[in-house]
GROMACS .gro file of N, CA and C in nm:
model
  270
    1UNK      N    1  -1.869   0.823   2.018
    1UNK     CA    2  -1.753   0.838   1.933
    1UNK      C    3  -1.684   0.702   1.913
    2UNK      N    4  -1.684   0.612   2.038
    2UNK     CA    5  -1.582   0.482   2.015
    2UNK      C    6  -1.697   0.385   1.936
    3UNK      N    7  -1.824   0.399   1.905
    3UNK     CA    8  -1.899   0.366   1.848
    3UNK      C    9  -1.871   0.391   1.664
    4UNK      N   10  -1.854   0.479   1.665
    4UNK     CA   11  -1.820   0.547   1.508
    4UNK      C   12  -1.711   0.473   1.469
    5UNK      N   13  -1.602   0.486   1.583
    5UNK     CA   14  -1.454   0.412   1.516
    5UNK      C   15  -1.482   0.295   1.499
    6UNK      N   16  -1.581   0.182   1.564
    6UNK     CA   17  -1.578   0.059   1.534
    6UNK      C   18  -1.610   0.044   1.401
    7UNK      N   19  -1.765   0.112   1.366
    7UNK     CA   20  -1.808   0.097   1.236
    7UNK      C   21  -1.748   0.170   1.124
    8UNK      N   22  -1.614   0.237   1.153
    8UNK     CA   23  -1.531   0.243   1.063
    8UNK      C   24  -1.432   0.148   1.038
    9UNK      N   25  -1.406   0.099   1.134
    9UNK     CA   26  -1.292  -0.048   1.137
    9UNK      C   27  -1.383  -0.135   1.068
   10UNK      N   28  -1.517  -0.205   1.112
   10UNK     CA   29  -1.565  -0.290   1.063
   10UNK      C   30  -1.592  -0.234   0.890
   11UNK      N   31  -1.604  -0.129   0.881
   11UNK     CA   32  -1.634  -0.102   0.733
   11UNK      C   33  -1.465  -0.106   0.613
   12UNK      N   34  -1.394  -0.089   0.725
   12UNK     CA   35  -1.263  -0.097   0.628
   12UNK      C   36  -1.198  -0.206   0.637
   13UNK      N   37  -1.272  -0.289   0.730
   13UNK     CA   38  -1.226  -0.490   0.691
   13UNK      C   39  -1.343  -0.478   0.574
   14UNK      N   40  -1.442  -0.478   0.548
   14UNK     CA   41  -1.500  -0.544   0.445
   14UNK      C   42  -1.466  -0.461   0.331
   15UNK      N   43  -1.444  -0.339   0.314
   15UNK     CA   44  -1.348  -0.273   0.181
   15UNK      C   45  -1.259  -0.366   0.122
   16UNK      N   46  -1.154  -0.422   0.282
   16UNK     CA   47  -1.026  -0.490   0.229
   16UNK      C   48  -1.100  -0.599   0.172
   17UNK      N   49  -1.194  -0.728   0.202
   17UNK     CA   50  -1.220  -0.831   0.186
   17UNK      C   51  -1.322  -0.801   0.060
   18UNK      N   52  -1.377  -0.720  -0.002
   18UNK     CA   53  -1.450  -0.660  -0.108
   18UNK      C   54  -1.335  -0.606  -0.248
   19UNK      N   55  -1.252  -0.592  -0.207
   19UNK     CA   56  -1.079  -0.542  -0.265
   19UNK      C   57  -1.087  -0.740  -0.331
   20UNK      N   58  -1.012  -0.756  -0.218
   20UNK     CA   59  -0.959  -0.873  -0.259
   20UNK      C   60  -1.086  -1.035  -0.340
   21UNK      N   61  -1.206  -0.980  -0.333
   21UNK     CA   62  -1.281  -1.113  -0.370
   21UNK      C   63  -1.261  -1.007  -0.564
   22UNK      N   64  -1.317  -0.891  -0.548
   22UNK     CA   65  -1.273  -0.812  -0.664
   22UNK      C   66  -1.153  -0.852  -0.761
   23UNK      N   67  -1.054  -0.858  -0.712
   23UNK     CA   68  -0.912  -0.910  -0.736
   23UNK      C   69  -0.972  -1.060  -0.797
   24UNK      N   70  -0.994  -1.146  -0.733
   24UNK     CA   71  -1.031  -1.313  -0.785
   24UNK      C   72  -1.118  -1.278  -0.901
   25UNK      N   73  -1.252  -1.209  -0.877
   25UNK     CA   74  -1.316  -1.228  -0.966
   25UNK      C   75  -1.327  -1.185  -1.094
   26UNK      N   76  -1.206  -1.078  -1.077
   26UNK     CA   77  -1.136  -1.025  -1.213
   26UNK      C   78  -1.109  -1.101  -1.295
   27UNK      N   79  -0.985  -1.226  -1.203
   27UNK     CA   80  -0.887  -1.286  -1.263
   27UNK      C   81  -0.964  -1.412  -1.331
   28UNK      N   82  -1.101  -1.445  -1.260
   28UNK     CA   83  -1.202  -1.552  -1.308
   28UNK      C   84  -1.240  -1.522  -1.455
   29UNK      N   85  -1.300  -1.380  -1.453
   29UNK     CA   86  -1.350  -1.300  -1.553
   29UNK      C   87  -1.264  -1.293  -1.678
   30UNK      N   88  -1.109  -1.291  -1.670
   30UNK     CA   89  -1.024  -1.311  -1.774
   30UNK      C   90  -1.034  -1.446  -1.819
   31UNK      N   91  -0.975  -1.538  -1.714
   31UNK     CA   92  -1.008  -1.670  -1.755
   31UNK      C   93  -1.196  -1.699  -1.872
   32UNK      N   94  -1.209  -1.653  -1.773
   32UNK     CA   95  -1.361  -1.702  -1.860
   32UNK      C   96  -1.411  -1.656  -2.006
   33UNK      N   97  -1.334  -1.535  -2.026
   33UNK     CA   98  -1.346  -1.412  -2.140
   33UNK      C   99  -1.319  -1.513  -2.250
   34UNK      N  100  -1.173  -1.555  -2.203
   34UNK     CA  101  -1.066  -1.646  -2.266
   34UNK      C  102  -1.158  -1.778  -2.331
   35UNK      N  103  -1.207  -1.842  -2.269
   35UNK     CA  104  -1.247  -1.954  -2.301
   35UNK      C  105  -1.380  -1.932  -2.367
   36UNK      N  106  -1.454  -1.824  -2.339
   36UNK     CA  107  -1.564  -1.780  -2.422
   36UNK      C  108  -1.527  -1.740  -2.595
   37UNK      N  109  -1.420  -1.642  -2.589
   37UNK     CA  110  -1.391  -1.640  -2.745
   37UNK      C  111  -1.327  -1.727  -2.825
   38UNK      N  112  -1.256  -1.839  -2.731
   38UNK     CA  113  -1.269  -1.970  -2.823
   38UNK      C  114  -1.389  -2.060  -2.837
   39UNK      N  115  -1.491  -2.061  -2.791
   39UNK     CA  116  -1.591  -2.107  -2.806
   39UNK      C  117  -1.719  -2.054  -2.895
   40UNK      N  118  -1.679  -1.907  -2.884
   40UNK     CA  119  -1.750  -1.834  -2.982
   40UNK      C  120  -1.684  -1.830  -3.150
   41UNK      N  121  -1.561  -1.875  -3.126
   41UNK     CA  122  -1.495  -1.945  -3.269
   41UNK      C  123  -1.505  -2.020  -3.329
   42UNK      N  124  -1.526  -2.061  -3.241
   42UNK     CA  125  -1.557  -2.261  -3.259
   42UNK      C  126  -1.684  -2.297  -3.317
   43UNK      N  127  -1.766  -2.229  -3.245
   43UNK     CA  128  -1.928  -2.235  -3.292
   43UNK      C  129  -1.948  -2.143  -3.390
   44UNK      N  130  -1.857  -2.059  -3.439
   44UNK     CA  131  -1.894  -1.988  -3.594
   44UNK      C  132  -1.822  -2.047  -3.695
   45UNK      N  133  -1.702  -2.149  -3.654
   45UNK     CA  134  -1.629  -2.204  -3.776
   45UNK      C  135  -1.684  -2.326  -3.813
   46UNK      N  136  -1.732  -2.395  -3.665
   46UNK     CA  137  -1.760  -2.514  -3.680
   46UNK      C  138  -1.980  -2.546  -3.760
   47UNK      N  139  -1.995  -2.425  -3.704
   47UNK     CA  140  -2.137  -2.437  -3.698
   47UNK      C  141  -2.245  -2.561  -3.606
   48UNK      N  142  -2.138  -2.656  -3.530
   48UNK     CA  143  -2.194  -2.735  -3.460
   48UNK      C  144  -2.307  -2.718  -3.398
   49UNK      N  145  -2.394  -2.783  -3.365
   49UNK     CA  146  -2.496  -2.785  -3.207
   49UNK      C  147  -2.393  -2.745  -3.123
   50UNK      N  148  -2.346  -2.857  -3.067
   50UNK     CA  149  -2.274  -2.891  -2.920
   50UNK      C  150  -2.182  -2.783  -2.907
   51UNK      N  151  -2.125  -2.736  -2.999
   51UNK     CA  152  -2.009  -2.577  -3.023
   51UNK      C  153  -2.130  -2.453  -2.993
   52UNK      N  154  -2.256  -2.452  -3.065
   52UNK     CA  155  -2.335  -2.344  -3.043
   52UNK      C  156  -2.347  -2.350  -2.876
   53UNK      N  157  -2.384  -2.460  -2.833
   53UNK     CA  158  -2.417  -2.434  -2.700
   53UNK      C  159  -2.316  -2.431  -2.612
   54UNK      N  160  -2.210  -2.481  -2.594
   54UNK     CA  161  -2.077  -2.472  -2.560
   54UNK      C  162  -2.051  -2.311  -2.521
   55UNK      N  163  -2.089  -2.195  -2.686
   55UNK     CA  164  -2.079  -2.039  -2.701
   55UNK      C  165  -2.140  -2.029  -2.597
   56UNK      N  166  -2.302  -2.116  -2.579
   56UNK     CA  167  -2.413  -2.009  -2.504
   56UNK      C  168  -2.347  -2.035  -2.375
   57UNK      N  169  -2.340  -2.115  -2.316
   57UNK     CA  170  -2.281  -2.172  -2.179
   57UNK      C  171  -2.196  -2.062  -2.144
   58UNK      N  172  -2.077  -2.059  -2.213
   58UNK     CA  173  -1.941  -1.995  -2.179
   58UNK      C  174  -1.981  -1.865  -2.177
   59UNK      N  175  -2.088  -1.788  -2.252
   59UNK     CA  176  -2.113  -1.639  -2.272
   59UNK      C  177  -2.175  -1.628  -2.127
   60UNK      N  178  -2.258  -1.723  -2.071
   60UNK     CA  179  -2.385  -1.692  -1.942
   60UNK      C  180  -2.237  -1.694  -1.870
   61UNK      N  181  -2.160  -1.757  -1.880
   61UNK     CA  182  -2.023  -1.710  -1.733
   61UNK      C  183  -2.005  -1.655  -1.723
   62UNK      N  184  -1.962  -1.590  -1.841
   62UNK     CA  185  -1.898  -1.425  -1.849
   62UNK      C  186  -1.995  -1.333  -1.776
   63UNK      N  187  -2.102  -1.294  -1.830
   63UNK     CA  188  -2.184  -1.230  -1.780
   63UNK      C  189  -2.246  -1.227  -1.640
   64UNK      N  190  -2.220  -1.353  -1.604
   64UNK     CA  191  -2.183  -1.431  -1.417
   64UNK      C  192  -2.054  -1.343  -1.353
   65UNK      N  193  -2.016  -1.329  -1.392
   65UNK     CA  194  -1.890  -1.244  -1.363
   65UNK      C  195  -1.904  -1.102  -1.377
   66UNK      N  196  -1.911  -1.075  -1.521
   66UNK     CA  197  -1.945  -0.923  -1.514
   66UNK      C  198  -2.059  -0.853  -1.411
   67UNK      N  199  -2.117  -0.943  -1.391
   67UNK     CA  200  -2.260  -0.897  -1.306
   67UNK      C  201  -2.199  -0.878  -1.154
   68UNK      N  202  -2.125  -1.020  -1.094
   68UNK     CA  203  -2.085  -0.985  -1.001
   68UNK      C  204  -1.960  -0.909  -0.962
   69UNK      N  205  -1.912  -0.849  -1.049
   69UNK     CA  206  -1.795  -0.768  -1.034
   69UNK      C  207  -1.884  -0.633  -1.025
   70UNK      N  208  -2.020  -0.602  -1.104
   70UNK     CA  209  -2.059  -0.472  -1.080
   70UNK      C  210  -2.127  -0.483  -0.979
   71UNK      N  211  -2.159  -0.607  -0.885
   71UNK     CA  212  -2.226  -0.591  -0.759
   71UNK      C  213  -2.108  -0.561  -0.630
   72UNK      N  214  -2.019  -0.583  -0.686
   72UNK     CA  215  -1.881  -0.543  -0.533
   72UNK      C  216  -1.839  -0.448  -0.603
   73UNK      N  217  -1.866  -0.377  -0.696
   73UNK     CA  218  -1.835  -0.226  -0.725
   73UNK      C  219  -1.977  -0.167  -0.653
   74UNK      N  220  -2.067  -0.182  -0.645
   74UNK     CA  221  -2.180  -0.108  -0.632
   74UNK      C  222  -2.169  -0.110  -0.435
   75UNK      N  223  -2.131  -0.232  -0.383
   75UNK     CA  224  -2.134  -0.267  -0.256
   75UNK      C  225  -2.047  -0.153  -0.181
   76UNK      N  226  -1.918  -0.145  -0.270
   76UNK     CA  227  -1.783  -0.021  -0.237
   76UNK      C  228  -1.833   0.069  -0.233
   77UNK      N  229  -1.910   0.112  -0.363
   77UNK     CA  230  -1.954   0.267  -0.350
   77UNK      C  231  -2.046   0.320  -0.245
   78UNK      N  232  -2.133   0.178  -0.184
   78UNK     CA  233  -2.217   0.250  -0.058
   78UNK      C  234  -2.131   0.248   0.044
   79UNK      N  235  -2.017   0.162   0.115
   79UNK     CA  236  -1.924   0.132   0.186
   79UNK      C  237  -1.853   0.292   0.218
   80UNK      N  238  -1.807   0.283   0.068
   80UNK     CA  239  -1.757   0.429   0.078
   80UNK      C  240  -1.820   0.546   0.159
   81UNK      N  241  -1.874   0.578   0.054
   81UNK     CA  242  -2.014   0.691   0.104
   81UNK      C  243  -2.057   0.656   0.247
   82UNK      N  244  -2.081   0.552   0.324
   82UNK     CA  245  -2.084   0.527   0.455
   82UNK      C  246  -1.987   0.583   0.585
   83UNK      N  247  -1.835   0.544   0.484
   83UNK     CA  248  -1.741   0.553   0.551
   83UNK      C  249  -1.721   0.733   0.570
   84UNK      N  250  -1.778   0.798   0.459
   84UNK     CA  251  -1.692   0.949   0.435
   84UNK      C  252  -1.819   1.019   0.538
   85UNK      N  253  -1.947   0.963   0.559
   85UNK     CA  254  -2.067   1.015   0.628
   85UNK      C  255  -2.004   0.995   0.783
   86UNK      N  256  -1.948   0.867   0.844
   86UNK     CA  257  -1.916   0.884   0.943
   86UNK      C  258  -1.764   0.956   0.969
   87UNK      N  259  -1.687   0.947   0.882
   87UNK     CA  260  -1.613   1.063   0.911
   87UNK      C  261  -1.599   1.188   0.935
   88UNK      N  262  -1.692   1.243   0.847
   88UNK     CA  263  -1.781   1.373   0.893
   88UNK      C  264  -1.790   1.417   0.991
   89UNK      N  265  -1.861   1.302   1.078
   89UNK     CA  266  -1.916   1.282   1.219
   89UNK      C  267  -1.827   1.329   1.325
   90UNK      N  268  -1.714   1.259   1.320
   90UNK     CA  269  -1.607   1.249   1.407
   90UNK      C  270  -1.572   1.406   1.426
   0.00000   0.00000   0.00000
């Protein structure tokens, strides 16, 4: 049983620390959104090279982000489901 409670403590520090990198990488993800649709402006008004690739650059961030925001959503949901299996237990 004092076995179970640990790996519930240890599972609800990394929730919190999975919470909070979530939180940053949100706030990255806005930032980056941001600077992507001016660049995707830029390279349709301007028609440049260096503006086209500028778009491509800034779009692969975004998607750097989106990807890892659905990997600490996906990480929670087994966390979770971990956590509600050993509660069960108890």
């Amino acid at each position: 049983m004092a076995r179970i409670h640990k790996r519930l403590f240890r599972i609800a520090d990394e929730l919190v620390a999975l919470r909070e990198e979530e939180a940053q990488v949100s706030a990255e993800l806005e930032y980056h959104r941001s600077i992507n649709d001016d660049a995707q402006r830029d390279a349709v008004v301007s028609g440049a090279n260096m503006d086209r690739l500028e778009a491509s650059s800034t779009a692969k961030d975004v998607e750097r982000f989106v990807k890892r925001l659905e990997q600490i959503a996906g990480r929670r949901r087994k966390l979770e489901a971990k956590r509600a299996s050993l509660l069960r237990r108890l």
